[in-house]
Tab-separated table of C-alpha atoms in Angstrom:
chain	number	residue	atom	x	y	z
A	1	MET	CA	69.864	53.679	67.432
A	2	SER	CA	67.885	55.866	65.070
A	3	HIS	CA	67.926	59.625	65.288
A	4	VAL	CA	64.884	60.831	67.204
A	5	GLY	CA	62.382	63.020	65.460
A	6	VAL	CA	58.624	63.009	65.665
A	7	PRO	CA	57.779	59.468	66.828
A	8	ASN	CA	56.320	57.290	64.115
A	9	GLU	CA	56.232	53.634	63.177
A	10	GLU	CA	59.855	53.637	62.041
A	11	SER	CA	61.473	55.786	64.745
A	12	GLU	CA	61.526	55.293	68.466
A	13	SER	CA	60.421	58.058	70.807
A	14	ILE	CA	62.952	60.149	72.702
A	15	GLU	CA	61.875	58.323	75.858
A	16	GLU	CA	62.489	54.891	74.309
A	17	ALA	CA	65.798	56.000	72.843
A	18	LEU	CA	67.190	57.155	76.160
A	19	GLU	CA	65.791	54.171	78.017
A	20	SER	CA	67.637	51.927	75.578
A	21	HIS	CA	70.825	53.344	77.135
A	22	ASP	CA	69.356	52.331	80.514
A	23	ASN	CA	69.169	55.997	81.399
A	24	GLY	CA	65.614	55.991	82.753
A	25	TYR	CA	63.906	58.809	80.893
A	26	PRO	CA	63.013	61.547	83.422
A	27	THR	CA	59.435	62.557	84.177
A	28	ASN	CA	60.435	66.212	83.891
A	29	ASP	CA	61.947	66.285	80.410
A	30	LEU	CA	61.720	70.043	79.801
A	31	MET	CA	65.485	70.327	79.406
A	32	ILE	CA	65.654	67.556	76.840
A	33	ARG	CA	62.734	68.907	74.840
A	34	ALA	CA	64.023	72.486	74.918
A	35	ALA	CA	67.501	71.334	73.889
A	36	LEU	CA	66.402	69.183	70.971
A	37	GLY	CA	63.806	71.736	69.870
A	38	ARG	CA	61.490	69.215	68.254
A	39	GLU	CA	58.409	70.208	70.178
A	40	PRO	CA	57.363	73.241	72.214
A	41	VAL	CA	57.654	73.351	75.996
A	42	GLU	CA	55.016	74.558	78.424
A	43	ARG	CA	57.585	76.615	80.336
A	44	THR	CA	61.257	77.469	79.913
A	45	PRO	CA	63.560	75.063	81.742
A	46	THR	CA	66.401	76.307	83.902
A	47	TRP	CA	69.507	75.192	85.726
A	48	LEU	CA	72.577	77.152	86.798
A	49	PHE	CA	76.295	76.881	86.155
A	50	ARG	CA	77.832	75.930	89.523
A	51	GLN	CA	74.394	75.425	91.040
A	52	ALA	CA	76.053	73.107	93.556
A	53	GLY	CA	78.794	74.368	95.795
A	54	ARG	CA	79.913	77.313	97.779
A	55	HIS	CA	76.902	79.632	97.591
A	56	LEU	CA	74.916	77.011	99.541
A	57	PRO	CA	75.210	77.005	103.351
A	58	GLU	CA	74.523	73.260	103.372
A	59	TYR	CA	77.548	72.740	101.117
A	60	ARG	CA	79.805	74.683	103.449
A	61	ASP	CA	78.429	72.741	106.405
A	62	TYR	CA	78.970	69.427	104.627
A	63	LYS	CA	82.582	70.284	103.807
A	64	GLN	CA	83.187	71.100	107.444
A	65	VAL	CA	81.648	67.826	108.592
A	66	THR	CA	83.707	65.742	106.160
A	67	GLY	CA	86.883	67.708	106.771
A	68	ARG	CA	87.633	67.414	103.053
A	69	GLY	CA	88.353	70.151	100.547
A	70	PHE	CA	86.708	70.478	97.149
A	71	LEU	CA	89.241	68.470	95.146
A	72	GLU	CA	89.485	65.776	97.798
A	73	MET	CA	85.712	65.332	97.835
A	74	LEU	CA	85.739	64.500	94.127
A	75	SER	CA	87.422	61.185	94.955
A	76	TYR	CA	84.513	60.159	97.187
A	77	PRO	CA	81.370	59.228	95.209
A	78	GLU	CA	79.189	59.712	98.284
A	79	ASP	CA	80.445	63.303	98.577
A	80	VAL	CA	79.922	63.930	94.868
A	81	ALA	CA	76.371	62.578	95.038
A	82	GLU	CA	75.510	64.620	98.112
A	83	CYS	CA	76.821	67.867	96.616
A	84	THR	CA	75.077	67.176	93.295
A	85	LEU	CA	71.732	66.704	95.042
A	86	GLN	CA	71.916	69.655	97.446
A	87	PRO	CA	70.598	72.270	94.979
A	88	LEU	CA	67.846	69.880	93.860
A	89	ARG	CA	66.468	69.870	97.402
A	90	ARG	CA	66.461	73.672	97.601
A	91	TYR	CA	65.534	74.785	94.067
A	92	ASP	CA	63.029	73.594	91.470
A	93	VAL	CA	65.759	73.299	88.815
A	94	ASP	CA	65.080	71.209	85.733
A	95	ALA	CA	68.410	69.349	85.712
A	96	ALA	CA	71.169	68.139	87.972
A	97	ILE	CA	74.799	68.439	86.935
A	98	LEU	CA	77.608	66.176	88.016
A	99	PHE	CA	79.566	67.811	90.847
A	100	SER	CA	83.095	67.747	89.500
A	101	ASP	CA	85.855	69.945	88.081
A	102	ILE	CA	87.056	70.850	84.599
A	103	LEU	CA	90.598	69.610	85.300
A	104	VAL	CA	89.930	65.966	86.167
A	105	ILE	CA	91.190	65.002	82.703
A	106	ALA	CA	94.449	66.841	83.363
A	107	GLU	CA	94.814	64.847	86.581
A	108	ALA	CA	94.155	61.638	84.648
A	109	LEU	CA	97.093	62.592	82.400
A	110	ASN	CA	99.492	62.740	85.383
A	111	ILE	CA	99.211	66.510	85.885
A	112	GLU	CA	98.967	67.571	89.531
A	113	VAL	CA	96.037	69.857	90.341
A	114	ILE	CA	95.696	71.796	93.599
A	115	MET	CA	93.243	74.287	95.045
A	116	PRO	CA	94.857	76.487	97.694
A	117	GLY	CA	92.372	78.618	99.571
A	118	GLY	CA	91.288	81.843	97.969
A	119	VAL	CA	93.308	81.665	94.742
A	120	GLY	CA	91.347	79.201	92.643
A	121	ILE	CA	92.336	75.958	91.039
A	122	GLN	CA	95.973	75.646	89.944
A	123	ILE	CA	98.478	73.362	88.290
A	124	PRO	CA	101.671	73.986	90.281
A	125	ASN	CA	104.015	72.321	87.802
A	126	PRO	CA	102.709	73.007	84.283
A	127	LEU	CA	104.256	71.558	81.150
A	128	GLN	CA	107.321	73.641	80.304
A	129	ASN	CA	107.995	72.523	76.738
A	130	PRO	CA	107.234	69.732	74.249
A	131	GLU	CA	109.953	67.531	75.735
A	132	ASP	CA	108.230	67.853	79.104
A	133	MET	CA	104.995	66.799	77.457
A	134	GLU	CA	106.620	63.674	76.038
A	135	THR	CA	108.124	62.568	79.353
A	136	ARG	CA	105.307	63.404	81.753
A	137	LEU	CA	102.103	62.459	79.964
A	138	PRO	CA	101.024	58.834	79.516
A	139	SER	CA	102.470	57.063	76.514
A	140	SER	CA	100.629	57.656	73.257
A	141	ASP	CA	100.166	53.877	73.124
A	142	ILE	CA	97.623	54.229	75.941
A	143	SER	CA	94.235	55.041	74.430
A	144	GLY	CA	91.825	57.662	75.673
A	145	LYS	CA	89.377	54.901	76.532
A	146	GLU	CA	91.981	53.170	78.699
A	147	ILE	CA	92.820	56.438	80.475
A	148	VAL	CA	89.155	56.983	81.302
A	149	GLU	CA	88.670	53.400	82.458
A	150	THR	CA	91.764	53.355	84.664
A	151	LYS	CA	91.988	56.932	85.959
A	152	LEU	CA	88.406	58.212	85.961
A	153	GLU	CA	86.342	55.235	87.106
A	154	HIS	CA	85.605	57.066	90.383
A	155	VAL	CA	83.726	59.676	88.324
A	156	MET	CA	81.624	56.966	86.710
A	157	GLU	CA	80.921	55.444	90.102
A	158	SER	CA	79.767	58.895	91.188
A	159	VAL	CA	77.452	59.208	88.167
A	160	ARG	CA	75.860	55.852	88.963
A	161	LEU	CA	75.440	56.740	92.628
A	162	ILE	CA	73.923	60.121	91.754
A	163	ARG	CA	71.301	58.416	89.589
A	164	THR	CA	70.508	56.011	92.435
A	165	LYS	CA	70.190	58.803	94.989
A	166	MET	CA	68.100	60.948	92.629
A	167	ALA	CA	65.657	58.066	92.216
A	168	GLU	CA	65.534	57.460	95.961
A	169	GLU	CA	64.716	61.120	96.620
A	170	GLY	CA	62.236	61.428	93.755
A	171	HIS	CA	64.210	63.837	91.556
A	172	SER	CA	63.075	62.702	88.096
A	173	ILE	CA	65.019	65.265	86.056
A	174	PRO	CA	67.941	64.878	83.651
A	175	LEU	CA	71.485	64.464	84.928
A	176	ILE	CA	74.038	66.485	82.968
A	177	GLY	CA	77.532	65.126	82.470
A	178	PHE	CA	80.287	67.498	81.455
A	179	SER	CA	83.882	68.041	80.483
A	180	ALA	CA	86.290	70.841	79.810
A	181	ALA	CA	87.092	71.329	76.134
A	182	PRO	CA	90.607	70.656	74.778
A	183	TRP	CA	91.824	74.265	74.508
A	184	THR	CA	90.804	74.961	78.114
A	185	LEU	CA	92.677	71.861	79.262
A	186	LEU	CA	95.783	72.814	77.280
A	187	PHE	CA	95.611	76.358	78.669
A	188	TYR	CA	95.808	75.100	82.248
A	189	MET	CA	98.269	72.292	81.550
A	190	VAL	CA	100.880	74.647	80.098
A	191	GLY	CA	100.056	77.793	82.085
A	192	GLY	CA	98.948	76.503	85.451
A	193	SER	CA	96.446	79.192	86.390
A	194	SER	CA	93.682	81.450	85.121
A	195	LYS	CA	95.268	84.401	86.930
A	196	LYS	CA	99.014	84.109	86.303
A	197	ASN	CA	101.113	83.106	83.294
A	198	THR	CA	97.985	83.470	81.168
A	199	ASP	CA	99.920	83.967	77.922
A	200	ALA	CA	101.497	80.506	78.120
A	201	GLY	CA	98.729	78.856	76.098
A	202	MET	CA	99.004	81.295	73.209
A	203	ASN	CA	102.796	81.029	73.357
A	204	TRP	CA	102.530	77.270	72.922
A	205	LEU	CA	100.250	77.632	69.914
A	206	GLU	CA	102.623	80.125	68.299
A	207	ASN	CA	105.980	78.579	69.234
A	208	HIS	CA	105.061	74.874	69.214
A	209	PRO	CA	102.167	74.568	66.764
A	210	SER	CA	102.656	70.924	65.797
A	211	GLU	CA	103.155	69.790	69.389
A	212	SER	CA	100.173	71.881	70.493
A	213	GLN	CA	98.072	70.220	67.805
A	214	ALA	CA	99.229	66.798	68.955
A	215	LEU	CA	98.284	67.615	72.548
A	216	LEU	CA	94.900	68.971	71.487
A	217	ASP	CA	94.258	65.835	69.436
A	218	ARG	CA	95.104	63.683	72.444
A	219	LEU	CA	92.867	65.734	74.709
A	220	THR	CA	90.032	65.573	72.169
A	221	ASP	CA	90.129	61.791	72.171
A	222	VAL	CA	90.089	61.657	75.985
A	223	VAL	CA	87.222	64.167	76.203
A	224	ILE	CA	85.159	62.072	73.789
A	225	GLU	CA	85.781	58.899	75.783
A	226	TYR	CA	85.135	60.669	79.094
A	227	MET	CA	81.818	62.136	77.983
A	228	SER	CA	80.818	58.850	76.354
A	229	ALA	CA	81.469	57.014	79.603
A	230	GLN	CA	79.259	59.457	81.474
A	231	VAL	CA	76.388	58.676	79.104
A	232	GLU	CA	76.989	54.945	79.440
A	233	ASN	CA	76.841	55.303	83.222
A	234	GLY	CA	73.657	57.350	83.388
A	235	ALA	CA	74.019	60.952	82.169
A	236	HIS	CA	71.029	62.132	80.114
A	237	MET	CA	72.657	65.254	78.642
A	238	LEU	CA	76.191	66.534	78.042
A	239	GLN	CA	77.743	69.974	78.507
A	240	LEU	CA	81.124	70.936	77.034
A	241	PHE	CA	82.892	73.899	78.653
A	242	GLU	CA	85.419	75.915	76.670
A	243	ALA	CA	85.904	77.990	79.800
A	244	MET	CA	89.027	79.844	78.661
A	245	GLY	CA	87.798	81.164	75.326
A	246	MET	CA	88.871	84.656	76.320
A	247	MET	CA	92.490	83.495	76.534
A	248	ILE	CA	92.939	82.658	72.852
A	249	GLU	CA	93.011	85.019	69.890
A	250	GLU	CA	90.120	84.646	67.478
A	251	ASP	CA	92.172	83.405	64.537
A	252	LYS	CA	93.876	80.831	66.742
A	253	PHE	CA	90.511	79.799	68.157
A	254	TYR	CA	89.304	78.877	64.690
A	255	GLU	CA	92.605	77.232	63.790
A	256	PHE	CA	93.129	75.169	66.942
A	257	ALA	CA	90.072	75.094	69.228
A	258	MET	CA	87.204	74.879	66.751
A	259	PRO	CA	88.347	71.669	65.000
A	260	CYS	CA	88.401	69.962	68.402
A	261	LEU	CA	84.876	71.168	69.154
A	262	GLU	CA	83.753	69.943	65.757
A	263	LYS	CA	85.232	66.482	66.186
A	264	ILE	CA	83.730	66.141	69.661
A	265	SER	CA	80.257	67.096	68.460
A	266	THR	CA	80.402	64.893	65.365
A	267	THR	CA	81.654	61.835	67.229
A	268	LEU	CA	79.312	62.120	70.189
A	269	LYS	CA	76.270	62.734	68.011
A	270	GLU	CA	77.118	59.704	65.898
A	271	LYS	CA	77.327	57.596	69.057
A	272	TYR	CA	74.420	59.152	70.940
A	273	PRO	CA	72.129	60.994	68.508
A	274	ASP	CA	69.392	61.313	71.132
A	275	VAL	CA	71.518	62.703	73.964
A	276	PRO	CA	71.365	66.524	73.950
A	277	LEU	CA	74.793	68.089	73.518
A	278	MET	CA	75.459	71.607	74.830
A	279	VAL	CA	78.526	73.815	74.366
A	280	PHE	CA	79.749	76.995	76.073
A	281	THR	CA	82.700	78.915	74.606
A	282	ARG	CA	82.957	81.469	77.399
A	283	GLY	CA	84.708	84.604	76.214
A	284	ALA	CA	84.579	83.390	72.610
A	285	CYS	CA	80.864	83.565	71.863
A	286	TYR	CA	81.733	85.250	68.577
A	287	ALA	CA	81.934	81.606	67.474
A	288	ASN	CA	78.289	80.838	68.275
A	289	GLU	CA	77.124	81.276	64.698
A	290	LYS	CA	79.696	78.790	63.414
A	291	LEU	CA	79.029	76.455	66.331
A	292	SER	CA	75.365	76.405	65.356
A	293	HIS	CA	76.343	74.646	62.113
A	294	LEU	CA	78.060	71.796	63.985
A	295	ASN	CA	76.356	68.917	65.784
A	296	TYR	CA	75.526	70.701	69.025
A	297	ASP	CA	71.916	71.012	70.097
A	298	VAL	CA	72.506	74.017	72.344
A	299	VAL	CA	74.984	76.904	72.217
A	300	THR	CA	75.481	79.090	75.259
A	301	MET	CA	75.632	82.861	75.533
A	302	ASP	CA	77.993	84.523	77.985
A	303	GLY	CA	77.244	87.908	79.504
A	304	ASP	CA	78.710	89.810	76.562
A	305	VAL	CA	76.304	88.402	73.988
A	306	ASP	CA	73.701	90.821	72.639
A	307	ARG	CA	70.361	89.156	73.295
A	308	GLU	CA	68.688	91.132	70.529
A	309	THR	CA	70.800	89.478	67.830
A	310	ALA	CA	71.625	86.150	69.504
A	311	ARG	CA	68.645	84.317	68.063
A	312	SER	CA	69.066	85.593	64.511
A	313	LEU	CA	72.726	84.526	64.465
A	314	VAL	CA	71.958	80.862	65.148
A	315	GLY	CA	68.577	80.727	63.435
A	316	ASP	CA	66.573	77.586	64.100
A	317	ARG	CA	69.627	75.347	63.951
A	318	VAL	CA	70.140	75.172	67.727
A	319	SER	CA	68.588	76.167	71.015
A	320	LEU	CA	70.131	78.883	73.166
A	321	GLN	CA	71.331	78.797	76.763
A	322	GLY	CA	72.226	81.648	79.108
A	323	ASN	CA	72.872	84.550	79.697
A	324	TYR	CA	71.466	85.952	82.945
A	325	ASP	CA	73.854	88.130	84.951
A	326	PRO	CA	74.673	86.388	88.261
A	327	ARG	CA	75.480	89.764	89.800
A	328	ASN	CA	71.715	90.270	90.006
A	329	LEU	CA	71.717	87.464	92.585
A	330	ILE	CA	74.318	89.007	94.914
A	331	PRO	CA	72.766	91.082	97.703
A	332	ASP	CA	73.682	94.752	97.926
A	333	GLU	CA	75.073	95.212	101.432
A	334	GLU	CA	74.591	98.977	101.325
A	335	ASP	CA	71.048	98.937	99.943
A	336	GLU	CA	69.007	95.822	100.721
A	337	SER	CA	66.171	97.025	98.486
A	338	ALA	CA	68.442	97.046	95.422
A	339	LYS	CA	68.408	93.250	95.040
A	340	THR	CA	65.167	91.503	95.918
A	341	PRO	CA	63.049	88.664	94.533
A	342	GLU	CA	61.028	91.361	92.774
A	343	THR	CA	64.071	92.868	91.032
A	344	VAL	CA	65.145	89.380	89.998
A	345	ARG	CA	61.721	88.754	88.505
A	346	GLU	CA	61.912	91.945	86.453
A	347	THR	CA	65.344	91.064	85.058
A	348	VAL	CA	64.116	87.548	84.248
A	349	LYS	CA	61.183	89.071	82.359
A	350	ASP	CA	63.606	91.195	80.340
A	351	MET	CA	65.643	88.116	79.424
A	352	LEU	CA	62.603	86.089	78.382
A	353	GLN	CA	61.159	88.944	76.337
A	354	SER	CA	64.447	89.362	74.468
A	355	LEU	CA	65.166	85.686	73.846
A	356	GLY	CA	61.670	84.199	73.825
A	357	PRO	CA	60.546	81.312	76.058
A	358	GLN	CA	60.930	78.510	73.479
A	359	ARG	CA	64.179	76.813	72.440
A	360	LEU	CA	65.767	78.442	75.467
A	361	ILE	CA	67.447	77.023	78.553
A	362	ALA	CA	67.549	79.814	81.096
A	363	ASN	CA	70.956	79.877	82.722
A	364	LEU	CA	73.710	82.297	83.648
A	365	GLY	CA	76.334	84.084	81.573
A	366	GLU	CA	78.948	82.657	83.950
A	367	GLY	CA	78.893	80.402	86.983
A	368	LEU	CA	77.762	81.242	90.481
A	369	GLY	CA	80.749	82.645	92.347
A	370	GLY	CA	79.734	81.979	95.953
A	371	LYS	CA	78.388	85.355	97.103
A	372	GLU	CA	74.908	84.834	95.693
A	373	SER	CA	71.886	84.698	97.988
A	374	PRO	CA	70.010	81.373	97.928
A	375	GLU	CA	66.807	83.409	98.273
A	376	LEU	CA	67.596	85.310	95.082
A	377	VAL	CA	68.710	82.171	93.266
A	378	LYS	CA	65.375	80.590	94.148
A	379	ALA	CA	63.629	83.725	92.896
A	380	PHE	CA	65.462	83.349	89.578
A	381	VAL	CA	64.411	79.712	89.124
A	382	ASP	CA	60.805	80.326	90.134
A	383	SER	CA	60.533	83.495	88.032
A	384	VAL	CA	61.803	81.710	84.926
A	385	HIS	CA	59.125	79.052	85.310
A	386	GLU	CA	56.260	81.361	86.193
A	387	GLU	CA	56.961	84.157	83.730
A	388	SER	CA	57.725	81.857	80.798
A	389	GLU	CA	54.602	79.797	81.442
A	390	ALA	CA	52.514	82.979	81.438
A	391	MET	CA	54.159	84.138	78.206
A	392	ILE	CA	53.521	80.820	76.477
A	393	LYS	CA	49.894	80.658	77.607
A	394	SER	CA	49.282	84.199	76.363
A	395	VAL	CA	50.253	83.372	72.777
């Protein structure tokens, strides 16, 4: 497949390129166009990290009806499809994202993952040392492709079912597939939690550098195969989450994490040059400038990124994503007038004026946590569309 640019006699259009993967190019392609940056958009597209899930009353009701917890639901494609589509029915978002978890690859590598109530996702028996790694993980003779095919086929079934259900309900927008990045996976696999034992990942890098590198290499191969399989089964776009960037020192990030991110972007872009590739190094957005020189189409800003300099750092090499503060979407119980659709609109205006409406995917600086008001979330989505369209028309 040729790399997509401006369609001409020798290059296929973006639509034709994606349809050649049997992905059914979406009618609303704002996300794809904004990500690739090859033509202007009429309004800024938007979706939200964790747009499906616990902030939605229909999600809580559905969980109660099924009697299944979050992790258990991920094994049921019908549950995954339902939860993926719930925000599409409520909000005018420009993309769906696979309802899943960042640690499914850890599970596929024989690592138990649990989610006890109120304390977040955990690995109760993390890897203790390199010997533990050798005995507990699948043999190195088993390829990443085989691991994905044998342990993660239920995810691919979910992706296919989501595409079917989206078509049935008339949601012609891109479906985003995603994965955790290798450092984030290693962090959890050796530490077990984002709240306790958080120095375990750095300790592994410092005390077991060669074994850490071997594990990261293994994880990189699995991530590539996992994201590739999502494209082959219907994902239009891909998002890579380095969710634990704040848990690694900057020099170690560049030594250990960045080469993995580079290999992932290079390999996936060689395989799927027309599938937009997005990356989010949460807590390590100091790397955004260097990331903009890799093969990603979109780099993401967390809440700490200075909007005034964000664009100049990446130039015209990539599009930007982020970095709206989700706290603006949580009602103030003491003062109801403090958080309203009007206040959301004003903060959206500020974001768009700082970042500009083009080559931008309006999103959050971190995921929805569950306390957000659906009314305010809707105000965010609608304000992004309306205010950006007005800005673009005024130029």
